[in-house]
mmCIF file with all atom_site columns, C-alpha atoms in Angstrom:
data_model
loop_
_atom_site.group_PDB
_atom_site.id
_atom_site.type_symbol
_atom_site.label_atom_id
_atom_site.label_alt_id
_atom_site.label_comp_id
_atom_site.label_asym_id
_atom_site.label_entity_id
_atom_site.label_seq_id
_atom_site.pdbx_PDB_ins_code
_atom_site.Cartn_x
_atom_site.Cartn_y
_atom_site.Cartn_z
_atom_site.occupancy
_atom_site.B_iso_or_equiv
_atom_site.pdbx_formal_charge
_atom_site.auth_seq_id
_atom_site.auth_comp_id
_atom_site.auth_asym_id
_atom_site.auth_atom_id
_atom_site.pdbx_PDB_model_num
ATOM 1   C CA . UNK D 1 1   ? 58.124 100.328 122.273 1.00 0.00 ? 4   UNK D CA 1
ATOM 2   C CA . UNK D 1 2   ? 55.324 102.718 121.381 1.00 0.00 ? 5   UNK D CA 1
ATOM 3   C CA . UNK D 1 3   ? 51.689 103.316 122.196 1.00 0.00 ? 6   UNK D CA 1
ATOM 4   C CA . UNK D 1 4   ? 48.774 105.690 121.910 1.00 0.00 ? 7   UNK D CA 1
ATOM 5   C CA . UNK D 1 5   ? 47.520 106.445 125.431 1.00 0.00 ? 8   UNK D CA 1
ATOM 6   C CA . UNK D 1 6   ? 44.553 108.297 126.903 1.00 0.00 ? 9   UNK D CA 1
ATOM 7   C CA . UNK D 1 7   ? 45.237 108.828 130.579 1.00 0.00 ? 10  UNK D CA 1
ATOM 8   C CA . UNK D 1 8   ? 43.302 110.529 133.394 1.00 0.00 ? 11  UNK D CA 1
ATOM 9   C CA . UNK D 1 9   ? 44.249 112.003 136.728 1.00 0.00 ? 12  UNK D CA 1
ATOM 10  C CA . UNK D 1 10  ? 46.411 109.555 138.633 1.00 0.00 ? 13  UNK D CA 1
ATOM 11  C CA . UNK D 1 11  ? 48.554 108.522 135.664 1.00 0.00 ? 14  UNK D CA 1
ATOM 12  C CA . UNK D 1 12  ? 52.113 109.181 136.705 1.00 0.00 ? 15  UNK D CA 1
ATOM 13  C CA . UNK D 1 13  ? 55.599 107.928 135.780 1.00 0.00 ? 16  UNK D CA 1
ATOM 14  C CA . UNK D 1 14  ? 58.856 108.716 137.586 1.00 0.00 ? 17  UNK D CA 1
ATOM 15  C CA . UNK D 1 15  ? 62.297 107.497 136.452 1.00 0.00 ? 18  UNK D CA 1
ATOM 16  C CA . UNK D 1 16  ? 65.021 109.231 138.520 1.00 0.00 ? 19  UNK D CA 1
ATOM 17  C CA . UNK D 1 17  ? 67.747 107.887 136.210 1.00 0.00 ? 20  UNK D CA 1
ATOM 18  C CA . UNK D 1 18  ? 65.718 108.303 133.013 1.00 0.00 ? 21  UNK D CA 1
ATOM 19  C CA . UNK D 1 19  ? 65.851 105.513 130.467 1.00 0.00 ? 22  UNK D CA 1
ATOM 20  C CA . UNK D 1 20  ? 68.580 104.114 128.248 1.00 0.00 ? 23  UNK D CA 1
ATOM 21  C CA . UNK D 1 21  ? 66.653 105.194 125.134 1.00 0.00 ? 24  UNK D CA 1
ATOM 22  C CA . UNK D 1 22  ? 65.268 108.417 123.788 1.00 0.00 ? 25  UNK D CA 1
ATOM 23  C CA . UNK D 1 23  ? 61.593 108.992 124.711 1.00 0.00 ? 26  UNK D CA 1
ATOM 24  C CA . UNK D 1 24  ? 59.247 111.078 122.539 1.00 0.00 ? 27  UNK D CA 1
ATOM 25  C CA . UNK D 1 25  ? 55.689 112.261 123.316 1.00 0.00 ? 28  UNK D CA 1
ATOM 26  C CA . UNK D 1 26  ? 53.169 113.948 121.059 1.00 0.00 ? 29  UNK D CA 1
ATOM 27  C CA . UNK D 1 27  ? 50.089 115.482 122.731 1.00 0.00 ? 30  UNK D CA 1
ATOM 28  C CA . UNK D 1 28  ? 46.984 115.183 120.589 1.00 0.00 ? 31  UNK D CA 1
ATOM 29  C CA . UNK D 1 29  ? 44.472 116.656 123.010 1.00 0.00 ? 32  UNK D CA 1
ATOM 30  C CA . UNK D 1 30  ? 44.086 117.320 126.722 1.00 0.00 ? 33  UNK D CA 1
ATOM 31  C CA . UNK D 1 31  ? 47.063 118.182 128.874 1.00 0.00 ? 34  UNK D CA 1
ATOM 32  C CA . UNK D 1 32  ? 49.943 116.393 130.516 1.00 0.00 ? 35  UNK D CA 1
ATOM 33  C CA . UNK D 1 33  ? 52.796 117.619 132.597 1.00 0.00 ? 36  UNK D CA 1
ATOM 34  C CA . UNK D 1 34  ? 56.533 117.076 132.964 1.00 0.00 ? 37  UNK D CA 1
ATOM 35  C CA . UNK D 1 35  ? 58.274 117.763 136.260 1.00 0.00 ? 38  UNK D CA 1
ATOM 36  C CA . UNK D 1 36  ? 61.887 118.561 137.000 1.00 0.00 ? 39  UNK D CA 1
ATOM 37  C CA . UNK D 1 37  ? 63.599 117.058 140.053 1.00 0.00 ? 40  UNK D CA 1
ATOM 38  C CA . UNK D 1 38  ? 63.088 120.441 141.704 1.00 0.00 ? 41  UNK D CA 1
ATOM 39  C CA . UNK D 1 39  ? 59.335 120.223 140.924 1.00 0.00 ? 42  UNK D CA 1
ATOM 40  C CA . UNK D 1 40  ? 59.207 122.865 138.224 1.00 0.00 ? 43  UNK D CA 1
ATOM 41  C CA . UNK D 1 41  ? 56.457 122.115 135.686 1.00 0.00 ? 44  UNK D CA 1
ATOM 42  C CA . UNK D 1 42  ? 56.321 122.021 131.881 1.00 0.00 ? 45  UNK D CA 1
ATOM 43  C CA . UNK D 1 43  ? 52.762 121.602 130.540 1.00 0.00 ? 46  UNK D CA 1
ATOM 44  C CA . UNK D 1 44  ? 52.163 119.415 127.481 1.00 0.00 ? 47  UNK D CA 1
ATOM 45  C CA . UNK D 1 45  ? 49.662 121.284 125.294 1.00 0.00 ? 48  UNK D CA 1
ATOM 46  C CA . UNK D 1 46  ? 47.951 119.860 122.203 1.00 0.00 ? 49  UNK D CA 1
ATOM 47  C CA . UNK D 1 47  ? 50.451 119.966 119.355 1.00 0.00 ? 50  UNK D CA 1
ATOM 48  C CA . UNK D 1 48  ? 53.512 119.738 121.646 1.00 0.00 ? 51  UNK D CA 1
ATOM 49  C CA . UNK D 1 49  ? 56.170 117.204 120.827 1.00 0.00 ? 52  UNK D CA 1
ATOM 50  C CA . UNK D 1 50  ? 58.414 116.527 123.852 1.00 0.00 ? 53  UNK D CA 1
ATOM 51  C CA . UNK D 1 51  ? 61.696 114.642 123.812 1.00 0.00 ? 54  UNK D CA 1
ATOM 52  C CA . UNK D 1 52  ? 63.823 113.178 126.613 1.00 0.00 ? 55  UNK D CA 1
ATOM 53  C CA . UNK D 1 53  ? 67.370 112.075 125.786 1.00 0.00 ? 56  UNK D CA 1
ATOM 54  C CA . UNK D 1 54  ? 68.766 108.964 127.527 1.00 0.00 ? 57  UNK D CA 1
ATOM 55  C CA . UNK D 1 55  ? 69.781 109.267 131.167 1.00 0.00 ? 58  UNK D CA 1
ATOM 56  C CA . UNK D 1 56  ? 67.715 112.391 131.939 1.00 0.00 ? 59  UNK D CA 1
ATOM 57  C CA . UNK D 1 57  ? 65.463 112.523 135.001 1.00 0.00 ? 60  UNK D CA 1
ATOM 58  C CA . UNK D 1 58  ? 61.886 111.741 133.905 1.00 0.00 ? 61  UNK D CA 1
ATOM 59  C CA . UNK D 1 59  ? 58.685 112.524 135.771 1.00 0.00 ? 62  UNK D CA 1
ATOM 60  C CA . UNK D 1 60  ? 55.417 113.028 133.911 1.00 0.00 ? 63  UNK D CA 1
ATOM 61  C CA . UNK D 1 61  ? 51.699 112.429 134.139 1.00 0.00 ? 64  UNK D CA 1
ATOM 62  C CA . UNK D 1 62  ? 48.163 113.526 133.349 1.00 0.00 ? 65  UNK D CA 1
ATOM 63  C CA . UNK D 1 63  ? 46.818 116.838 134.572 1.00 0.00 ? 66  UNK D CA 1
ATOM 64  C CA . UNK D 1 64  ? 43.841 116.605 136.904 1.00 0.00 ? 67  UNK D CA 1
ATOM 65  C CA . UNK D 1 65  ? 41.180 117.824 134.448 1.00 0.00 ? 68  UNK D CA 1
ATOM 66  C CA . UNK D 1 66  ? 40.168 115.754 131.440 1.00 0.00 ? 69  UNK D CA 1
ATOM 67  C CA . UNK D 1 67  ? 42.119 113.179 129.524 1.00 0.00 ? 70  UNK D CA 1
ATOM 68  C CA . UNK D 1 68  ? 45.713 113.439 128.272 1.00 0.00 ? 71  UNK D CA 1
ATOM 69  C CA . UNK D 1 69  ? 45.576 111.979 124.762 1.00 0.00 ? 72  UNK D CA 1
ATOM 70  C CA . UNK D 1 70  ? 49.120 111.325 123.542 1.00 0.00 ? 73  UNK D CA 1
ATOM 71  C CA . UNK D 1 71  ? 51.437 109.097 121.535 1.00 0.00 ? 74  UNK D CA 1
ATOM 72  C CA . UNK D 1 72  ? 54.826 107.971 122.812 1.00 0.00 ? 75  UNK D CA 1
ATOM 73  C CA . UNK D 1 73  ? 57.789 105.979 121.533 1.00 0.00 ? 76  UNK D CA 1
ATOM 74  C CA . UNK D 1 74  ? 61.092 104.835 123.017 1.00 0.00 ? 77  UNK D CA 1
ATOM 75  C CA . UNK D 1 75  ? 63.891 104.627 120.424 1.00 0.00 ? 78  UNK D CA 1
ATOM 76  C CA . UNK D 1 76  ? 67.611 104.536 119.719 1.00 0.00 ? 79  UNK D CA 1
ATOM 77  C CA . UNK D 1 77  ? 68.248 107.052 116.940 1.00 0.00 ? 80  UNK D CA 1
ATOM 78  C CA . UNK D 1 78  ? 70.151 106.545 113.765 1.00 0.00 ? 81  UNK D CA 1
ATOM 79  C CA . UNK D 1 79  ? 73.407 108.567 113.811 1.00 0.00 ? 82  UNK D CA 1
ATOM 80  C CA . UNK D 1 80  ? 72.178 110.832 110.990 1.00 0.00 ? 83  UNK D CA 1
ATOM 81  C CA . UNK D 1 81  ? 69.336 112.032 113.228 1.00 0.00 ? 84  UNK D CA 1
ATOM 82  C CA . UNK D 1 82  ? 71.678 113.752 115.716 1.00 0.00 ? 85  UNK D CA 1
ATOM 83  C CA . UNK D 1 83  ? 71.288 117.310 114.394 1.00 0.00 ? 86  UNK D CA 1
ATOM 84  C CA . UNK D 1 84  ? 67.521 116.831 114.013 1.00 0.00 ? 87  UNK D CA 1
ATOM 85  C CA . UNK D 1 85  ? 67.127 115.801 117.641 1.00 0.00 ? 88  UNK D CA 1
ATOM 86  C CA . UNK D 1 86  ? 68.514 119.117 118.893 1.00 0.00 ? 89  UNK D CA 1
ATOM 87  C CA . UNK D 1 87  ? 65.098 120.590 119.612 1.00 0.00 ? 90  UNK D CA 1
ATOM 88  C CA . UNK D 1 88  ? 64.783 123.696 121.802 1.00 0.00 ? 91  UNK D CA 1
ATOM 89  C CA . UNK D 1 89  ? 65.207 123.021 125.533 1.00 0.00 ? 92  UNK D CA 1
ATOM 90  C CA . UNK D 1 90  ? 62.255 123.650 127.797 1.00 0.00 ? 93  UNK D CA 1
ATOM 91  C CA . UNK D 1 91  ? 62.687 126.470 130.278 1.00 0.00 ? 94  UNK D CA 1
ATOM 92  C CA . UNK D 1 92  ? 61.875 124.666 133.510 1.00 0.00 ? 95  UNK D CA 1
ATOM 93  C CA . UNK D 1 93  ? 62.700 120.968 133.033 1.00 0.00 ? 96  UNK D CA 1
ATOM 94  C CA . UNK D 1 94  ? 66.420 120.315 132.442 1.00 0.00 ? 97  UNK D CA 1
ATOM 95  C CA . UNK D 1 95  ? 67.115 117.908 129.609 1.00 0.00 ? 98  UNK D CA 1
ATOM 96  C CA . UNK D 1 96  ? 63.569 117.950 128.242 1.00 0.00 ? 99  UNK D CA 1
ATOM 97  C CA . UNK D 1 97  ? 63.156 119.390 124.725 1.00 0.00 ? 100 UNK D CA 1
ATOM 98  C CA . UNK D 1 98  ? 60.017 120.609 122.968 1.00 0.00 ? 101 UNK D CA 1
ATOM 99  C CA . UNK D 1 99  ? 58.776 121.498 119.501 1.00 0.00 ? 102 UNK D CA 1
ATOM 100 C CA . UNK D 1 100 ? 55.418 123.278 119.243 1.00 0.00 ? 103 UNK D CA 1
ATOM 101 C CA . UNK D 1 101 ? 53.548 122.132 116.164 1.00 0.00 ? 104 UNK D CA 1
ATOM 102 C CA . UNK D 1 102 ? 51.146 124.924 115.194 1.00 0.00 ? 105 UNK D CA 1
ATOM 103 C CA . UNK D 1 103 ? 50.102 123.608 111.782 1.00 0.00 ? 106 UNK D CA 1
ATOM 104 C CA . UNK D 1 104 ? 47.035 121.314 111.868 1.00 0.00 ? 107 UNK D CA 1
ATOM 105 C CA . UNK D 1 105 ? 48.327 119.560 108.730 1.00 0.00 ? 108 UNK D CA 1
ATOM 106 C CA . UNK D 1 106 ? 51.716 118.875 110.358 1.00 0.00 ? 109 UNK D CA 1
ATOM 107 C CA . UNK D 1 107 ? 49.962 117.590 113.496 1.00 0.00 ? 110 UNK D CA 1
ATOM 108 C CA . UNK D 1 108 ? 47.863 115.217 111.380 1.00 0.00 ? 111 UNK D CA 1
ATOM 109 C CA . UNK D 1 109 ? 50.955 113.956 109.594 1.00 0.00 ? 112 UNK D CA 1
ATOM 110 C CA . UNK D 1 110 ? 52.731 113.343 112.929 1.00 0.00 ? 113 UNK D CA 1
ATOM 111 C CA . UNK D 1 111 ? 49.695 111.445 114.322 1.00 0.00 ? 114 UNK D CA 1
ATOM 112 C CA . UNK D 1 112 ? 49.554 109.396 111.099 1.00 0.00 ? 115 UNK D CA 1
ATOM 113 C CA . UNK D 1 113 ? 53.225 108.524 111.380 1.00 0.00 ? 116 UNK D CA 1
ATOM 114 C CA . UNK D 1 114 ? 52.784 107.508 115.031 1.00 0.00 ? 117 UNK D CA 1
ATOM 115 C CA . UNK D 1 115 ? 49.863 105.274 114.023 1.00 0.00 ? 118 UNK D CA 1
ATOM 116 C CA . UNK D 1 116 ? 52.118 103.630 111.437 1.00 0.00 ? 119 UNK D CA 1
ATOM 117 C CA . UNK D 1 117 ? 54.793 103.020 114.078 1.00 0.00 ? 120 UNK D CA 1
ATOM 118 C CA . UNK D 1 118 ? 52.211 101.361 116.377 1.00 0.00 ? 121 UNK D CA 1
ATOM 119 C CA . UNK D 1 119 ? 50.859 99.201  113.515 1.00 0.00 ? 122 UNK D CA 1
ATOM 120 C CA . UNK D 1 120 ? 54.274 98.259  112.051 1.00 0.00 ? 123 UNK D CA 1
ATOM 121 C CA . UNK D 1 121 ? 55.666 97.266  115.463 1.00 0.00 ? 124 UNK D CA 1
ATOM 122 C CA . UNK D 1 122 ? 53.070 94.470  115.539 1.00 0.00 ? 125 UNK D CA 1
ATOM 123 C CA . UNK D 1 123 ? 54.048 93.033  112.127 1.00 0.00 ? 126 UNK D CA 1
ATOM 124 C CA . UNK D 1 124 ? 55.905 89.801  111.760 1.00 0.00 ? 127 UNK D CA 1
ATOM 125 C CA . UNK D 1 125 ? 59.134 89.721  109.791 1.00 0.00 ? 128 UNK D CA 1
ATOM 126 C CA . UNK D 1 126 ? 62.300 91.714  109.474 1.00 0.00 ? 129 UNK D CA 1
ATOM 127 C CA . UNK D 1 127 ? 60.850 94.802  107.768 1.00 0.00 ? 130 UNK D CA 1
ATOM 128 C CA . UNK D 1 128 ? 58.837 95.989  110.783 1.00 0.00 ? 131 UNK D CA 1
ATOM 129 C CA . UNK D 1 129 ? 61.816 97.768  112.379 1.00 0.00 ? 132 UNK D CA 1
ATOM 130 C CA . UNK D 1 130 ? 62.733 99.584  109.156 1.00 0.00 ? 133 UNK D CA 1
ATOM 131 C CA . UNK D 1 131 ? 59.116 100.626 108.547 1.00 0.00 ? 134 UNK D CA 1
ATOM 132 C CA . UNK D 1 132 ? 58.852 101.915 112.098 1.00 0.00 ? 135 UNK D CA 1
ATOM 133 C CA . UNK D 1 133 ? 62.129 103.809 111.748 1.00 0.00 ? 136 UNK D CA 1
ATOM 134 C CA . UNK D 1 134 ? 60.941 105.402 108.504 1.00 0.00 ? 137 UNK D CA 1
ATOM 135 C CA . UNK D 1 135 ? 57.805 106.726 110.263 1.00 0.00 ? 138 UNK D CA 1
ATOM 136 C CA . UNK D 1 136 ? 59.860 107.898 113.256 1.00 0.00 ? 139 UNK D CA 1
ATOM 137 C CA . UNK D 1 137 ? 62.300 109.701 111.001 1.00 0.00 ? 140 UNK D CA 1
ATOM 138 C CA . UNK D 1 138 ? 59.327 111.459 109.331 1.00 0.00 ? 141 UNK D CA 1
ATOM 139 C CA . UNK D 1 139 ? 58.126 112.647 112.752 1.00 0.00 ? 142 UNK D CA 1
ATOM 140 C CA . UNK D 1 140 ? 61.606 113.920 113.639 1.00 0.00 ? 143 UNK D CA 1
ATOM 141 C CA . UNK D 1 141 ? 61.940 115.734 110.311 1.00 0.00 ? 144 UNK D CA 1
ATOM 142 C CA . UNK D 1 142 ? 58.512 117.327 110.736 1.00 0.00 ? 145 UNK D CA 1
ATOM 143 C CA . UNK D 1 143 ? 59.271 118.420 114.307 1.00 0.00 ? 146 UNK D CA 1
ATOM 144 C CA . UNK D 1 144 ? 62.748 119.738 113.536 1.00 0.00 ? 147 UNK D CA 1
ATOM 145 C CA . UNK D 1 145 ? 61.372 121.672 110.544 1.00 0.00 ? 148 UNK D CA 1
ATOM 146 C CA . UNK D 1 146 ? 59.223 123.733 112.888 1.00 0.00 ? 149 UNK D CA 1
ATOM 147 C CA . UNK D 1 147 ? 62.158 124.980 114.975 1.00 0.00 ? 150 UNK D CA 1
ATOM 148 C CA . UNK D 1 148 ? 65.120 127.144 114.025 1.00 0.00 ? 151 UNK D CA 1
ATOM 149 C CA . UNK D 1 149 ? 68.337 125.235 113.360 1.00 0.00 ? 152 UNK D CA 1
ATOM 150 C CA . UNK D 1 150 ? 70.570 124.953 116.426 1.00 0.00 ? 153 UNK D CA 1
ATOM 151 C CA . UNK D 1 151 ? 73.829 123.972 114.714 1.00 0.00 ? 154 UNK D CA 1
ATOM 152 C CA . UNK D 1 152 ? 76.324 126.381 113.212 1.00 0.00 ? 155 UNK D CA 1
ATOM 153 C CA . UNK D 1 153 ? 76.452 126.368 109.420 1.00 0.00 ? 156 UNK D CA 1
ATOM 154 C CA . UNK D 1 154 ? 79.682 124.870 108.137 1.00 0.00 ? 157 UNK D CA 1
ATOM 155 C CA . UNK D 1 155 ? 80.293 122.561 111.102 1.00 0.00 ? 158 UNK D CA 1
ATOM 156 C CA . UNK D 1 156 ? 83.357 120.445 110.474 1.00 0.00 ? 159 UNK D CA 1
ATOM 157 C CA . UNK D 1 157 ? 82.121 117.022 109.216 1.00 0.00 ? 160 UNK D CA 1
ATOM 158 C CA . UNK D 1 158 ? 84.584 115.286 111.550 1.00 0.00 ? 161 UNK D CA 1
ATOM 159 C CA . UNK D 1 159 ? 83.048 117.072 114.556 1.00 0.00 ? 162 UNK D CA 1
ATOM 160 C CA . UNK D 1 160 ? 79.577 116.183 113.282 1.00 0.00 ? 163 UNK D CA 1
ATOM 161 C CA . UNK D 1 161 ? 80.622 112.517 113.061 1.00 0.00 ? 164 UNK D CA 1
ATOM 162 C CA . UNK D 1 162 ? 81.908 112.611 116.669 1.00 0.00 ? 165 UNK D CA 1
ATOM 163 C CA . UNK D 1 163 ? 78.632 114.159 117.835 1.00 0.00 ? 166 UNK D CA 1
ATOM 164 C CA . UNK D 1 164 ? 76.629 111.506 115.977 1.00 0.00 ? 167 UNK D CA 1
ATOM 165 C CA . UNK D 1 165 ? 78.794 108.699 117.391 1.00 0.00 ? 168 UNK D CA 1
ATOM 166 C CA . UNK D 1 166 ? 78.300 109.815 120.978 1.00 0.00 ? 169 UNK D CA 1
ATOM 167 C CA . UNK D 1 167 ? 74.572 110.463 120.477 1.00 0.00 ? 170 UNK D CA 1
ATOM 168 C CA . UNK D 1 168 ? 73.998 107.045 118.924 1.00 0.00 ? 171 UNK D CA 1
ATOM 169 C CA . UNK D 1 169 ? 75.291 105.241 122.031 1.00 0.00 ? 172 UNK D CA 1
ATOM 170 C CA . UNK D 1 170 ? 75.904 107.602 124.956 1.00 0.00 ? 173 UNK D CA 1
ATOM 171 C CA . UNK D 1 171 ? 76.533 104.736 127.405 1.00 0.00 ? 174 UNK D CA 1
ATOM 172 C CA . UNK D 1 172 ? 79.899 103.842 125.834 1.00 0.00 ? 175 UNK D CA 1
ATOM 173 C CA . UNK D 1 173 ? 82.932 105.090 127.752 1.00 0.00 ? 176 UNK D CA 1
ATOM 174 C CA . UNK D 1 174 ? 84.342 107.271 124.978 1.00 0.00 ? 177 UNK D CA 1
ATOM 175 C CA . UNK D 1 175 ? 87.703 108.981 125.392 1.00 0.00 ? 178 UNK D CA 1
ATOM 176 C CA . UNK D 1 176 ? 89.020 111.896 123.446 1.00 0.00 ? 179 UNK D CA 1
ATOM 177 C CA . UNK D 1 177 ? 91.665 109.598 121.956 1.00 0.00 ? 180 UNK D CA 1
ATOM 178 C CA . UNK D 1 178 ? 89.152 106.945 120.839 1.00 0.00 ? 181 UNK D CA 1
ATOM 179 C CA . UNK D 1 179 ? 86.900 109.551 119.195 1.00 0.00 ? 182 UNK D CA 1
ATOM 180 C CA . UNK D 1 180 ? 89.870 111.224 117.529 1.00 0.00 ? 183 UNK D CA 1
ATOM 181 C CA . UNK D 1 181 ? 90.961 107.883 115.990 1.00 0.00 ? 184 UNK D CA 1
ATOM 182 C CA . UNK D 1 182 ? 87.473 107.392 114.560 1.00 0.00 ? 185 UNK D CA 1
ATOM 183 C CA . UNK D 1 183 ? 87.690 110.639 112.582 1.00 0.00 ? 186 UNK D CA 1
ATOM 184 C CA . UNK D 1 184 ? 91.405 110.490 111.722 1.00 0.00 ? 187 UNK D CA 1
ATOM 185 C CA . UNK D 1 185 ? 92.578 113.322 113.985 1.00 0.00 ? 188 UNK D CA 1
ATOM 186 C CA . UNK D 1 186 ? 94.971 113.620 116.886 1.00 0.00 ? 189 UNK D CA 1
ATOM 187 C CA . UNK D 1 187 ? 93.382 114.026 120.281 1.00 0.00 ? 190 UNK D CA 1
ATOM 188 C CA . UNK D 1 188 ? 94.825 117.545 120.590 1.00 0.00 ? 191 UNK D CA 1
ATOM 189 C CA . UNK D 1 189 ? 93.419 118.607 117.207 1.00 0.00 ? 192 UNK D CA 1
ATOM 190 C CA . UNK D 1 190 ? 89.985 117.204 118.032 1.00 0.00 ? 193 UNK D CA 1
ATOM 191 C CA . UNK D 1 191 ? 90.025 119.016 121.368 1.00 0.00 ? 194 UNK D CA 1
ATOM 192 C CA . UNK D 1 192 ? 90.929 122.236 119.552 1.00 0.00 ? 195 UNK D CA 1
ATOM 193 C CA . UNK D 1 193 ? 88.115 121.869 117.022 1.00 0.00 ? 196 UNK D CA 1
#
């Protein structure tokens, strides 16, 4: 699901248990807000890309003045996107991440990719999902390229695979033993790494 919205005062969404997908916003103009469960506020400024992982408390809406002009998309990421989705955490809203896009060219490219997602989602046929994912991956690459890397260089590829597995479907009841089997390690060795 995706859309380009222009919302005024009164627009408000609250999901105490979050969603079972990732949720991304890109503010084109105007201002929105994100609230924590303790009512701390994160403002969505033009050029901000915000990202909620699955299962995180969500509360957001349009600020009283003007119109919040933004794109949004719900998605389940490809496993290879895991390191790219590690955007910087916001200070006041636990679980919410943000990338500030300062380049007008990068902002235009992100808006263009969102427009492609919206258009391709309406297509008939089996290629619409792949086309949408290609545009979404471009957005994620552009957003992650504006923030410093969060991972350690030289991360063990087996650990990276475990992280990607869990991120691709966090609702599965993984155990240390089941994850260790997937990467060919003993549970104790995986725990050590």
